[in-house]
Phi, psi and omega in degrees: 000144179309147147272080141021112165276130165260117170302099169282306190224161185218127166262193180214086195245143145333130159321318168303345185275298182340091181304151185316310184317308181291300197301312172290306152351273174351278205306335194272337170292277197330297191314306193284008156214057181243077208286157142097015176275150186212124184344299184269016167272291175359277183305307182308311183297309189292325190293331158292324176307156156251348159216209189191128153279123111339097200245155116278127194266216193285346191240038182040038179263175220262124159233011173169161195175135206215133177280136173226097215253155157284095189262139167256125200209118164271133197213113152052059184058006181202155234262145184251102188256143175201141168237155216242132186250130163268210152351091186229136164202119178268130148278118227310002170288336200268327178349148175048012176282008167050055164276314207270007177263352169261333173322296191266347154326287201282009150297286190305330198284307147346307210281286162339289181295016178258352184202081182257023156239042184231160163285136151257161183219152165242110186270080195280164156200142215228125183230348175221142202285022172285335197275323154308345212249329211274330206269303196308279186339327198234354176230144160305146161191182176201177342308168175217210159224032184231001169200172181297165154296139143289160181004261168321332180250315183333317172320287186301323189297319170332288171334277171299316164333280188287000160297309208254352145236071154316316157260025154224006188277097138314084182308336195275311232268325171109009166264150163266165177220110165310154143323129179257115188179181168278347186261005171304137180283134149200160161309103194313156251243303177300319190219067172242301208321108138289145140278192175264349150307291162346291160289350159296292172315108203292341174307303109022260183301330169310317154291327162308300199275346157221060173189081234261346207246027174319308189264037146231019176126345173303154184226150187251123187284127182238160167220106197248117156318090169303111144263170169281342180296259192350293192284025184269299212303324203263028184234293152312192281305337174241333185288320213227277180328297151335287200265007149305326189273295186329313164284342166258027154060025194238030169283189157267153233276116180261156203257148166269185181268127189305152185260039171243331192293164183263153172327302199258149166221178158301129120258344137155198256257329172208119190230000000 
């Protein structure tokens, strides 16, 4: 049976800092479980980002990494920062270590304190409900499935959407809508399969039912309000809470990897 990767250390780097090196790495994780990738959309796509979180195991090679841009947005007079999680991929050995969720904690938190009476927003798009799961599980956000949008965040969602994909944002349904062909970046064809544990979860189905066409690439605009209550909560929870039950062994059980499987899997668009 495969061994088990440990995530040792996670940066937070400028995009600009990134070496050829550092990017082919990057573009060969996003590949190998990505149909429809192409280098040179890639390198486009990162060159819009401004910074970018980073996971490393034990033997300091790259398991994951999830991209990040700064959108400036005026809405009813008043300026609006939302941060946009792009590209995000953990390698499935790594599942379930909250290495990119104290990563981006402490991102969102950086962030806050350079303007903590102004709003911030976190603007996700979502092709898996992991990418979905990670926003619901640690912020109000929405959509969900326990309430209407309100006003105001349907606005910013609009918004920040159709700022940053104009021609593909579908506004009623509330999707980016991929390009339909063999060359759409969606999630290989091995790691679309739900189970029925899975789908047990009403969250889950919820992403599923309104984001029914995931597994060609549509991605679902998700939006969350920064607080300070939240990131206090969510800073104790991966800074403290996580790795105390990890030391006493009362974390949860991670399933292994088949020992056929290639290293890397999806956790989805952000995971």
């Amino acid at each position: 049976m495969a061994q088990r990767r440990r995530i040792r250390r996670t940066t937070i780097d400028p995009v600009a800092a990134l070496s050829d090196s550092d990017r082919l790495a990057m573009f060969e994780l996003m590949d190998r479980y990505y149909r429809g990738m192409s280098r040179v959309q890639f390198d486009a796509d990162l060159a819009a980002k401004d910074h970018l979180i980073r996971m490393f195991d034990q033997d300091d090679l790259l398991c994951g990494f999830s991209t990040i841009q700064r959108l400036w947005l005026d809405y009813e007079g008043r300026r609006l920062l939302v941060v946009f999680s792009g590209d995000t991929v953990i390698d499935r050995d790594c599942w379930g270590q909250k290495a990119l969720q104290a990563g981006f904690t402490r991102y969102l938190v950086r962030t806050w304190l350079e303007r903590p009476f102004r709003p911030l927003y976190w603007f996700l798009i979502s092709k898996g409900f992991k990418t979905y799961l990670l926003m619901r599980h640690n912020f109000a956000s929405w959509p969900n499935h326990r309430e209407e949008l309100p006003a105001e965040v349907r606005a910013v969602l609009d918004h920040a959407a159709q700022a940053k994909y104009p021609q593909l944002y579908d506004p009623e349904r509330g999707l980016i809508v991929a390009p339909r062909g063999e060359d759409a970046q969606a999630v290989k064809a091995p790691y679309l399969e739900l189970s029925e544990e899975e789908l047990s979860n009403p969250e889950i189905r919820y992403f599923v039912a309104r984001n029914p066409e995931h597994h060609l690439g549509d991605e679902l605009c998700c939006l969350a309000k920064v607080r300070l209550r939240e990131l206090l909560w969510i800073g104790l929870k991966y800074g403290l809470w996580h790795p105390l039950r990890r030391l006493l062994g009362l974390g949860p059980k991670r399933k292994a990897a088949p020992e056929t499987a290639e290293a890397p899997a999806p956790a989805s668009e952000t995971s």
